[in-house]
Amino acid sequence: MSTPPETPTNITTPAEEIDLDTLRAKYAHERDRRLRPDGPVQYRSAAGEFGYYAKDPYTPRTDREPKTDTVEVLVIGGGFGGLLTGARLRQAGIESIRMMDEAGDFGGTWYWNRYPGIHCDIESYSYMPLLEEVGYVPEWRYAPGEEIRRHAVAIAETFDLYRDTLFQTRATDLAWDEQADEWVIETDRGDRMRARFVITSSGTMTQPKLPGIPGIENFRGHTFHTSRWDYDYTGGDQTGGLQGLADKKVAIIGTGATGVQVIPKVGEDAEHLYVFQRTPSTVDVRDNRPTDPDWAASLRPGWQRERMENFLAVIAGEEVETDLVQDGWTATSRLQRKMITGSLDTTLSPQERERIDEIADAQTMNRIRARVDEVVEDPATAELLKPWYRYMCKRPCFSDHYLQTFNRDDVTLVDTADHGGVTRITEDSIVVGEAEYPVDCIIFATGFEVGVSGVMSGAMPVHGRGGQRLLESWATGLRTLHGFYTDGFPNLFHLGALHNANSVNFTHILSEQAEHIAAVISRARQEDVHVVEPTAEAVQAWVQVVAETAHDNSAFQAQCTPGYYNLEGAGLPAGISYSPGPIPFHRLLAEWRRTSMHEVLGVKS
Ligand code: NDP
């Protein structure tokens, strides 16, 4: 398992041959021709008149009676964050746990995203949580989506989390009852139930997003978003065999991480596929392979935690004896750190560090661009597929099938960069500039509204002590202790990256969060404490720590082509997550549990 990935283009451009000024000018030119004055508001939500794009195509809706009962813990969200928390609470001996989700089953991201070709782009042995607890070793190094979804179900079964579940249910209001020390939860199913503790883990990339292309509402052909795949129309399954497309001209709009995975599968089966690209992704070697049974048999207890921690450490730039994962992520960890913590080497001046980082970036990007020339036969198409920006401007992608798809006669790449994207959609075609492409079907691989959980969007209003609204408490900036809780909103815990750690292997972050929340709730139960709430001083102190340690990434982001990483060119505010990185954060949390946990419980240490 420790063989380095095969690299067809192993060329590293010598540093002295890299002309940074020319490269910077090229990157600036490519960014400028994509910047749009409407920035993030160019998109439309898959709601209202476009609500059908967000409908669940997988589980028929079933009726049920409203609930008015009381549980000890309500977990909102049945993805890996919610499942991990449910599992850890169950391990801590809590019987009364209710899981709730808008979806028809567990899985979160992996429930909704079932498009052909879907895989996890993080190594499955580190990404898929609780493997040892469930007794499972993934079949592939990078697992297909269906295997991951089934694993989510297996976690729920292992920890008996189906018992009291409410699926197809959306919380519409949370109100703290100060007399009973309980939350009252209302839902879109007419429920009015109670819970002592509420945990929100509703994800940050759940709502499909559509481009605001003029005429989008006029299209008369078939259309859907990748996160609600219509297999009734396409036929086949996640492995391909989309026979319903055999006589169809299909358009895919979007070439991000989703587009890179789905385009090869649609390209195989459609009569003709038109790929509408605005910005090419970086597409590095994937090198997926089945799990070696001898390696699987050799694993000793504790192996998964060790591997997850090793991956996190390598990505975060910590010293490790061995890089256990050795893939495209760990090979480019230096470049990824720029996004979160900045460079680590403090022996050099900031200018020297920046120059070394920029050279390493250029070497990686040159290699990725050279791979395009190596794989794509038509030179003009190859030119369009080359990404011209710094490596971490967009989510890095990996595929051994994507670039190859453009060698097919029945696949056409249509570049839209000079037009800010697709120009117009008519009743039966897509227009880019003056050119019109008649199509039977449009598939939107245009991503998600990022950071929009029910709590943050206000779709799930939260009323704490005295009826105070959570979003009002956060009106001048996020106010939490460690990202988990806020004074005035007792017994309410949030999972996610805000004021907390972040990493590409986000299930690891969720796993630490779940263990932390379970430890706090367990301790509260041991001490017979009914209310867990940080003081305003503790919250203020954490807000200050996050602000003082914030790594200002705005200069880097300003050079990037637009995308959701930089709020479509507007730039993200610093200090959303804890900048020193996940490893110091996890150490800090462990120390806090040892020495300061009593403070949120109002008991003596
Ligand atoms: P993205 O937001 O990354 O990509 C959207 C795509 O749509 C971009 O290529 C964008 O172009 C294009 N687009 C948007 N508007 C237009 C327009 N008007 N005309 C033409 N093109 C347009 O969404 P994804 O679903 O690809 O990925 C979202 C995230 O989901 C990833 O970054 C990743 O975090 C996660 N993911 C993870 C996977 C995994 O394996 N772990 C797999 C898939 C996704 P432009 O770049 O120019 O804006």
XYZ file of C-alpha atoms and ligand atoms in Angstrom:
653
model
C 0.000 0.000 0.000
C 2.956 2.302 0.206
C 3.921 2.265 -3.477
C 4.095 5.833 -4.760
C 1.542 6.642 -7.474
C 2.564 6.013 -11.043
C 3.398 9.345 -12.652
C 3.348 9.341 -16.444
C 4.895 12.782 -16.553
C 7.691 12.720 -14.071
C 9.338 15.830 -15.339
C 10.151 18.548 -12.859
C 10.987 21.860 -14.486
C 14.311 23.056 -13.031
C 13.719 26.124 -10.845
C 16.060 28.286 -12.916
C 13.925 27.657 -16.024
C 10.784 29.028 -14.393
C 9.997 32.604 -15.337
C 7.702 33.681 -12.517
C 6.923 37.097 -13.999
C 5.627 35.614 -17.250
C 3.659 32.984 -15.369
C 2.099 35.572 -13.047
C 1.074 37.674 -16.048
C -0.530 34.641 -17.723
C -2.392 33.716 -14.512
C -3.619 37.309 -14.091
C -4.850 37.354 -17.695
C -6.736 34.068 -17.225
C -8.273 35.321 -13.963
C -9.327 38.657 -15.476
C -11.168 37.124 -18.399
C -13.251 35.064 -15.975
C -14.017 37.664 -13.297
C -17.663 38.654 -13.483
C -19.111 41.792 -11.904
C -21.988 39.755 -10.482
C -19.575 37.418 -8.568
C -21.473 35.048 -6.266
C -24.902 36.364 -7.297
C -24.485 34.904 -10.803
C -25.973 31.667 -9.418
C -29.537 30.616 -8.694
C -30.654 28.378 -5.906
C -32.388 25.113 -6.768
C -35.466 26.399 -4.954
C -38.737 28.111 -5.816
C -39.365 27.792 -9.578
C -36.199 25.637 -9.781
C -37.144 23.520 -6.751
C -37.521 20.397 -8.913
C -33.715 20.329 -9.321
C -33.426 19.600 -5.572
C -36.195 16.956 -5.302
C -35.212 13.537 -3.995
C -35.231 11.076 -6.925
C -34.184 8.092 -4.797
C -36.828 7.548 -2.074
C -40.596 7.958 -2.488
C -42.068 10.235 0.149
C -44.048 8.442 2.859
C -46.643 9.926 5.190
C -46.402 9.613 8.967
C -48.003 10.974 12.116
C -46.369 14.043 13.708
C -44.146 13.348 16.744
C -44.674 15.080 20.070
C -42.391 12.968 22.270
C -39.110 13.702 24.084
C -35.673 12.226 23.409
C -32.404 12.820 25.192
C -30.387 13.675 22.058
C -31.589 14.841 18.658
C -28.975 14.757 15.888
C -29.932 16.854 12.859
C -28.103 15.422 9.838
C -27.574 11.801 8.809
C -24.271 12.212 6.986
C -20.945 11.136 8.433
C -20.911 13.976 11.006
C -24.267 12.965 12.450
C -23.480 9.245 12.214
C -20.149 9.645 13.980
C -21.781 11.640 16.757
C -24.614 9.122 17.088
C -22.098 6.272 17.188
C -19.913 7.899 19.855
C -22.947 8.781 21.980
C -24.211 5.221 21.694
C -20.777 3.963 22.771
C -21.059 6.320 25.759
C -24.212 4.437 26.786
C -26.903 6.862 25.629
C -30.068 5.012 24.701
C -32.378 7.819 23.640
C -30.925 9.162 20.376
C -33.024 10.358 17.454
C -31.383 10.971 14.095
C -33.163 13.266 11.637
C -32.494 14.123 7.990
C -34.237 15.582 4.952
C -33.003 12.626 2.924
C -34.729 9.246 2.773
C -31.818 7.407 4.404
C -28.370 7.881 5.913
C -25.335 8.978 3.888
C -25.539 12.788 3.579
C -23.383 13.759 0.578
C -23.263 10.106 -0.451
C -27.037 9.792 -0.258
C -27.558 12.697 -2.637
C -24.598 12.333 -4.980
C -25.041 9.109 -6.962
C -23.895 10.224 -10.410
C -22.151 7.702 -12.660
C -18.426 7.563 -11.958
C -18.732 8.929 -8.411
C -15.782 8.097 -6.193
C -14.222 9.596 -3.138
C -11.101 11.470 -4.115
C -9.529 10.951 -0.678
C -8.074 7.514 0.076
C -10.929 5.389 1.419
C -8.902 3.811 4.264
C -8.622 7.290 5.802
C -11.847 8.816 4.541
C -14.461 6.190 5.436
C -14.886 6.517 9.201
C -15.296 3.785 11.820
C -13.936 1.024 9.559
C -12.573 -0.982 12.470
C -15.711 -0.511 14.547
C -17.874 -1.740 11.653
C -15.370 -4.458 10.722
C -14.891 -3.408 7.127
C -12.003 -2.790 4.764
C -12.933 -0.881 1.574
C -12.680 -2.785 -1.687
C -10.889 0.034 -3.514
C -8.192 2.506 -2.628
C -10.553 5.303 -3.744
C -14.002 3.939 -3.029
C -16.955 4.305 -5.391
C -19.852 6.359 -4.018
C -22.194 3.399 -3.580
C -19.668 1.582 -1.375
C -19.386 4.705 0.786
C -23.171 5.108 0.993
C -23.537 1.468 2.024
C -20.872 2.020 4.680
C -22.920 4.922 6.096
C -25.878 2.539 6.364
C -23.618 -0.071 7.999
C -22.532 2.459 10.645
C -26.185 3.220 11.417
C -26.939 -0.499 11.712
C -23.867 -1.262 13.825
C -24.740 1.462 16.332
C -28.501 0.910 16.210
C -29.167 4.402 14.900
C -32.202 3.511 12.744
C -34.247 2.859 15.888
C -35.924 6.229 16.291
C -35.032 7.965 13.049
C -37.043 10.627 11.248
C -36.132 10.771 7.573
C -37.632 13.123 4.984
C -37.955 15.658 7.769
C -36.597 19.198 7.948
C -36.336 21.153 11.201
C -38.102 24.491 10.836
C -37.640 25.914 14.330
C -35.593 25.291 17.491
C -36.608 27.015 20.720
C -35.069 26.631 24.185
C -37.572 25.992 26.979
C -35.956 27.513 30.080
C -38.377 25.839 32.491
C -37.754 22.326 31.261
C -34.107 22.781 30.158
C -35.030 21.253 26.822
C -35.216 22.215 23.172
C -38.570 22.258 21.397
C -38.120 21.276 17.775
C -40.651 21.926 15.030
C -40.422 20.386 11.584
C -41.988 20.506 8.141
C -43.884 17.305 9.088
C -45.833 19.025 11.838
C -43.671 17.521 14.606
C -43.341 19.411 17.874
C -40.950 17.265 19.862
C -38.466 17.837 22.658
C -34.826 16.997 23.225
C -32.391 17.734 26.047
C -29.431 18.026 23.640
C -29.506 19.022 19.970
C -26.589 18.485 17.621
C -26.585 20.088 14.175
C -24.577 18.433 11.456
C -26.460 19.431 8.382
C -23.510 19.862 6.038
C -22.228 22.844 4.152
C -22.585 21.772 0.512
C -26.063 20.345 0.314
C -28.127 22.794 -1.712
C -27.580 22.356 -5.478
C -26.671 25.542 -7.282
C -27.594 26.489 -10.851
C -25.922 29.046 -13.076
C -28.092 32.079 -13.743
C -27.776 31.555 -17.512
C -30.316 33.659 -19.444
C -33.093 31.430 -20.755
C -32.361 28.514 -18.390
C -36.069 28.285 -17.591
C -37.003 27.951 -21.290
C -35.254 24.641 -21.979
C -37.833 22.038 -23.071
C -35.542 19.012 -23.124
C -34.611 16.916 -20.104
C -32.487 18.456 -17.365
C -31.215 17.683 -13.864
C -28.366 18.400 -11.437
C -25.598 15.848 -10.837
C -26.572 15.555 -7.158
C -30.064 14.292 -8.093
C -29.156 11.886 -10.906
C -32.106 10.773 -13.022
C -31.413 7.091 -13.724
C -34.995 6.667 -14.990
C -33.921 8.830 -17.919
C -30.290 7.770 -18.409
C -30.568 4.086 -17.487
C -27.536 2.334 -15.995
C -26.061 2.917 -12.583
C -23.022 4.473 -10.925
C -20.725 2.134 -12.831
C -22.098 3.315 -16.204
C -24.211 1.546 -18.831
C -26.305 4.693 -19.473
C -28.217 3.168 -22.381
C -30.946 5.802 -22.169
C -28.412 8.292 -23.543
C -27.446 6.206 -26.574
C -29.631 8.306 -28.902
C -29.238 11.590 -27.023
C -27.140 14.701 -27.499
C -26.138 15.549 -23.953
C -24.663 18.745 -22.498
C -22.737 18.819 -19.233
C -22.136 22.278 -17.796
C -19.301 22.348 -15.273
C -15.845 20.789 -15.072
C -15.132 20.847 -11.310
C -14.492 17.770 -9.143
C -17.946 16.386 -10.046
C -17.624 17.074 -13.766
C -14.230 15.358 -13.871
C -15.759 12.165 -12.454
C -19.022 12.094 -14.413
C -17.865 13.225 -17.869
C -15.992 9.979 -18.739
C -19.096 7.895 -17.960
C -21.517 10.062 -19.958
C -18.918 10.287 -22.748
C -18.917 6.490 -23.023
C -22.674 6.193 -23.585
C -24.172 9.389 -25.031
C -24.721 9.644 -28.774
C -22.778 12.883 -28.446
C -21.519 14.703 -25.362
C -20.824 18.446 -25.312
C -18.778 19.535 -22.305
C -19.224 23.230 -21.520
C -16.125 24.365 -19.663
C -15.427 27.750 -18.126
C -12.264 26.972 -16.137
C -10.355 23.696 -16.526
C -9.577 21.735 -13.377
C -6.134 20.399 -12.514
C -6.331 16.692 -13.329
C -3.511 14.658 -11.854
C -2.910 10.887 -11.856
C -5.448 8.851 -9.841
C -3.988 5.367 -9.794
C -6.983 3.690 -8.220
C -6.642 -0.008 -7.471
C -8.379 -2.778 -5.577
C -7.341 -3.295 -1.982
C -4.543 -5.829 -1.665
C -6.036 -8.690 0.425
C -2.628 -9.448 2.008
C -2.353 -5.833 3.143
C -5.912 -5.933 4.506
C -5.124 -9.143 6.410
C -1.991 -7.590 7.887
C -3.831 -4.677 9.549
C -3.582 -4.551 13.323
C -6.089 -2.912 15.725
C -5.725 0.836 15.730
C -4.529 0.908 12.119
C -7.203 3.328 10.882
C -6.639 5.987 13.505
C -2.905 5.759 12.849
C -3.438 6.162 9.090
C -5.878 9.075 9.469
C -3.549 10.868 11.842
C -0.592 10.252 9.551
C -2.495 11.677 6.555
C -3.602 14.717 8.544
C -0.041 15.272 9.748
C 1.499 15.011 6.270
C -1.053 17.404 4.796
C -0.536 19.803 7.720
C 3.253 19.704 7.242
C 4.136 17.965 10.510
C 7.248 15.804 10.719
C 6.371 12.120 10.195
C 8.642 9.108 9.819
C 6.665 7.627 6.939
C 4.014 9.004 4.632
C 1.615 6.046 4.830
C -0.760 7.225 2.090
C 1.648 8.524 -0.573
C -0.744 9.869 -3.155
C -1.443 13.035 -5.102
C -2.629 14.811 -1.942
C 0.407 14.054 0.171
C 2.740 14.813 -2.767
C 1.378 18.355 -2.950
C 0.925 19.012 0.758
C 3.310 21.970 0.678
C 0.991 23.727 -1.773
C -2.150 22.892 0.190
C -0.778 24.342 3.408
C -0.785 27.753 1.788
C -4.548 27.666 1.963
C -4.777 27.075 5.686
C -1.699 27.758 7.760
C 0.698 29.438 5.345
C 4.286 28.234 4.997
C 5.830 26.580 8.009
C 9.525 27.209 7.516
C 10.321 30.164 9.747
C 14.069 30.139 9.069
C 13.543 31.979 5.767
C 12.304 35.484 5.162
C 8.653 35.774 4.027
C 9.860 36.762 0.532
C 12.166 33.727 0.278
C 9.419 31.407 1.490
C 6.940 32.852 -0.980
C 9.425 32.414 -3.839
C 10.097 28.772 -2.928
C 6.357 28.086 -2.672
C 5.713 29.761 -6.004
C 8.438 27.728 -7.742
C 7.058 24.480 -6.267
C 3.595 25.530 -7.408
C 4.820 26.264 -10.932
C 6.606 22.905 -11.092
C 3.426 21.055 -10.110
C 1.275 23.029 -12.527
C 3.798 22.550 -15.363
C 3.685 18.805 -14.750
C -0.132 18.835 -14.775
C -0.184 20.886 -17.996
C 2.400 18.581 -19.593
C 0.153 15.622 -18.761
C -2.648 17.251 -20.785
C -0.363 17.385 -23.843
C 0.680 13.818 -23.236
C -2.869 12.444 -23.052
C -5.004 14.649 -25.326
C -4.397 14.047 -29.025
C -5.867 17.219 -30.532
C -3.489 20.122 -29.706
C -6.250 22.781 -29.736
C -8.371 20.772 -27.274
C -5.303 20.124 -25.129
C -4.608 23.848 -24.964
C -8.151 24.518 -23.679
C -7.831 21.843 -20.993
C -4.704 23.372 -19.429
C -5.299 25.092 -16.103
C -3.552 28.450 -15.675
C -3.704 29.325 -11.977
C -1.937 28.300 -8.790
C -2.555 24.773 -7.598
C -4.815 25.503 -4.623
C -6.958 28.104 -6.386
C -9.430 25.298 -7.035
C -10.107 21.860 -5.647
C -7.392 19.589 -7.136
C -8.806 16.708 -9.189
C -7.444 13.268 -10.017
C -8.544 11.006 -12.845
C -7.114 8.441 -15.223
C -10.169 8.717 -17.513
C -11.127 12.379 -17.778
C -8.555 13.796 -20.208
C -8.726 10.586 -22.262
C -12.465 11.223 -22.862
C -11.616 14.187 -25.088
C -9.946 11.833 -27.574
C -13.362 10.399 -28.455
C -15.033 11.514 -31.707
C -18.388 11.698 -29.925
C -17.207 14.163 -27.256
C -16.751 17.890 -27.918
C -15.197 20.387 -25.531
C -16.790 23.840 -25.750
C -14.801 26.523 -23.971
C -16.879 29.380 -22.562
C -14.189 31.363 -20.753
C -14.333 34.357 -23.098
C -18.063 34.668 -22.505
C -18.128 34.340 -18.688
C -19.771 30.931 -19.112
C -22.610 29.688 -21.278
C -24.191 32.695 -23.033
C -27.798 31.559 -23.313
C -30.102 28.561 -23.196
C -32.954 28.251 -25.699
C -35.826 25.758 -25.850
C -33.596 23.132 -27.402
C -29.996 24.319 -27.396
C -27.065 25.883 -25.618
C -25.524 29.038 -27.046
C -21.933 30.155 -26.484
C -21.095 33.437 -28.214
C -22.636 33.026 -31.666
C -22.385 29.215 -31.753
C -25.481 27.138 -31.029
C -25.429 23.503 -29.862
C -28.772 21.653 -30.102
C -29.100 19.151 -27.203
C -31.709 16.753 -25.806
C -30.504 16.929 -22.218
C -28.603 19.350 -19.990
C -26.845 18.044 -16.888
C -25.723 20.702 -14.439
C -22.432 19.846 -12.724
C -22.382 23.346 -11.299
C -21.849 22.597 -7.620
C -23.487 23.699 -4.423
C -24.256 26.730 -2.329
C -21.257 26.602 -0.035
C -21.521 27.129 3.700
C -25.293 27.250 3.680
C -26.420 25.046 6.546
C -29.968 25.484 7.846
C -28.539 27.347 10.849
C -26.509 29.815 8.774
C -29.186 30.442 6.124
C -31.863 31.042 8.754
C -33.983 28.216 7.269
C -33.845 26.653 10.739
C -34.287 29.608 13.117
C -32.776 28.973 16.561
C -34.219 30.783 19.600
C -32.127 30.540 22.753
C -32.540 32.012 26.221
C -35.123 34.807 26.305
C -36.063 34.034 22.689
C -32.782 35.473 21.389
C -32.029 34.355 17.835
C -28.711 32.679 17.135
C -28.100 34.626 13.927
C -28.635 37.853 15.909
C -26.039 36.718 18.412
C -23.691 36.180 15.462
C -24.748 39.339 13.593
C -21.377 41.075 14.010
C -19.337 37.912 13.573
C -19.390 34.291 14.512
C -19.397 33.789 18.314
C -18.605 30.298 19.554
C -16.349 28.366 21.858
C -14.282 26.071 19.606
C -17.001 26.255 16.966
C -19.270 23.990 19.008
C -21.482 26.193 21.177
C -22.528 29.748 22.030
C -23.581 31.345 25.302
C -27.351 31.836 25.483
C -27.950 28.644 23.472
C -27.502 25.811 25.972
C -27.174 22.145 25.019
C -26.826 23.018 21.339
C -23.740 21.709 19.521
C -22.635 22.388 15.943
C -20.375 20.301 13.742
C -18.515 21.906 10.845
C -15.405 23.898 9.975
C -16.481 27.255 11.421
C -14.160 28.343 14.276
C -12.982 24.717 14.255
C -10.420 22.770 12.234
C -10.466 22.130 8.500
C -8.809 19.558 6.269
C -9.328 17.893 2.893
C -10.101 14.702 4.830
C -13.110 16.288 6.452
C -14.454 13.052 7.932
C -11.386 13.063 10.181
C -12.340 16.524 11.437
C -15.919 15.335 11.972
C -14.635 12.292 13.814
C -12.708 14.448 16.313
C -15.730 16.712 16.710
C -18.026 13.767 17.397
C -15.662 12.396 20.049
C -15.442 15.802 21.664
C -19.204 16.328 21.810
C -19.733 12.790 23.134
C -17.119 13.437 25.856
C -18.838 16.666 26.931
C -22.317 15.119 27.011
C -21.041 12.034 28.851
C -19.407 14.181 31.484
C -22.608 16.237 31.871
C -24.560 13.032 32.476
C -21.995 11.741 34.979
C -22.216 15.008 36.921
C -26.014 15.063 36.593
C -25.737 18.448 34.889
C -28.690 19.380 32.701
C -27.281 22.462 31.044
C -24.085 22.687 29.003
C -23.260 26.262 28.068
C -20.064 28.257 27.643
C -19.749 31.590 29.392
C -19.777 34.773 27.332
C -16.150 35.303 28.462
C -15.048 31.891 27.175
C -16.745 32.586 23.834
C -15.153 36.024 23.595
C -11.744 34.560 24.411
C -12.073 31.992 21.610
C -13.255 34.638 19.114
C -10.090 36.534 19.986
C -7.813 33.490 19.606
C -9.279 32.744 16.162
C -8.881 36.388 15.092
C -5.340 36.756 16.438
C -4.089 33.543 14.843
C -5.954 34.066 11.544
C -3.838 33.519 8.463
C -4.742 36.204 5.953
C -4.938 34.415 2.639
C -6.493 37.270 0.702
C -3.414 38.122 -1.397
C -3.201 34.532 -2.614
C -6.930 34.328 -3.276
C -6.939 37.620 -5.175
C -4.556 36.114 -7.754
C -6.833 33.128 -8.331
C -9.366 32.492 -11.054
C -12.840 32.863 -9.536
C -14.587 29.939 -7.879
C -16.171 29.048 -4.578
C -12.741 28.934 -2.843
C -12.469 32.731 -3.187
C -16.158 33.643 -3.251
C -16.059 34.042 -7.046
C -13.190 36.519 -6.815
C -14.582 38.552 -3.909
C -12.237 36.857 -1.396
C -13.179 35.045 1.783
C -12.812 36.696 5.180
C -9.875 35.382 7.246
C -10.500 33.465 10.461
C -13.417 31.275 9.434
C -11.579 28.217 10.744
C -8.757 27.956 13.283
C -5.739 28.907 11.153
C -2.918 27.136 13.043
C -4.435 23.935 11.637
C -6.100 20.732 12.722
C -3.248 19.166 14.669
C -2.732 22.060 17.121
C -6.508 22.357 17.341
C -7.000 18.712 18.262
C -4.240 18.985 20.872
C -5.895 22.106 22.259
C -9.258 20.321 22.482
C -7.734 17.296 24.246
C -6.087 19.610 26.787
C -9.349 21.523 27.266
C -11.218 18.273 27.952
C -8.580 17.387 30.564
C -8.413 20.724 32.328
C -11.334 22.991 31.456
C -14.345 20.912 30.483
C -16.009 21.620 33.827
C -16.367 25.275 32.783
C -19.165 24.572 30.286
C -20.862 22.324 32.840
C -20.918 24.859 35.635
C -19.281 22.340 38.005
C -15.978 22.263 39.887
C -13.005 20.691 38.062
P -17.797 23.232 -8.386
O -18.437 24.428 -7.782
O -16.447 22.896 -7.990
O -17.787 23.343 -9.974
C -18.829 23.961 -10.683
C -18.454 23.995 -12.140
O -19.486 24.640 -12.881
C -17.180 24.776 -12.406
O -16.426 24.122 -13.392
C -17.728 26.121 -12.910
O -16.810 26.841 -13.682
C -18.893 25.637 -13.733
N -19.849 26.699 -14.023
C -20.565 27.426 -13.135
N -21.313 28.338 -13.773
C -21.086 28.181 -15.090
C -21.561 28.842 -16.250
N -22.431 29.877 -16.169
N -21.123 28.418 -17.454
C -20.230 27.400 -17.533
N -19.733 26.748 -16.476
C -20.151 27.143 -15.253
O -18.821 22.009 -8.125
P -18.523 20.433 -8.046
O -19.835 19.770 -7.831
O -17.700 20.000 -9.182
O -17.639 20.276 -6.744
C -18.027 20.894 -5.516
C -17.203 20.330 -4.389
O -17.733 19.061 -4.005
C -15.742 20.032 -4.701
O -14.929 21.140 -4.709
C -15.413 19.077 -3.575
O -15.185 19.764 -2.388
C -16.693 18.273 -3.495
N -16.544 17.044 -4.289
C -15.791 16.060 -3.730
C -15.587 14.886 -4.370
C -14.795 13.845 -3.685
O -14.457 12.879 -4.317
N -14.455 13.960 -2.393
C -16.134 14.641 -5.727
C -16.932 15.737 -6.225
C -17.105 16.895 -5.528
P -15.769 27.870 -12.959
O -14.715 27.012 -12.330
O -15.273 28.717 -14.057
O -16.573 28.638 -11.952
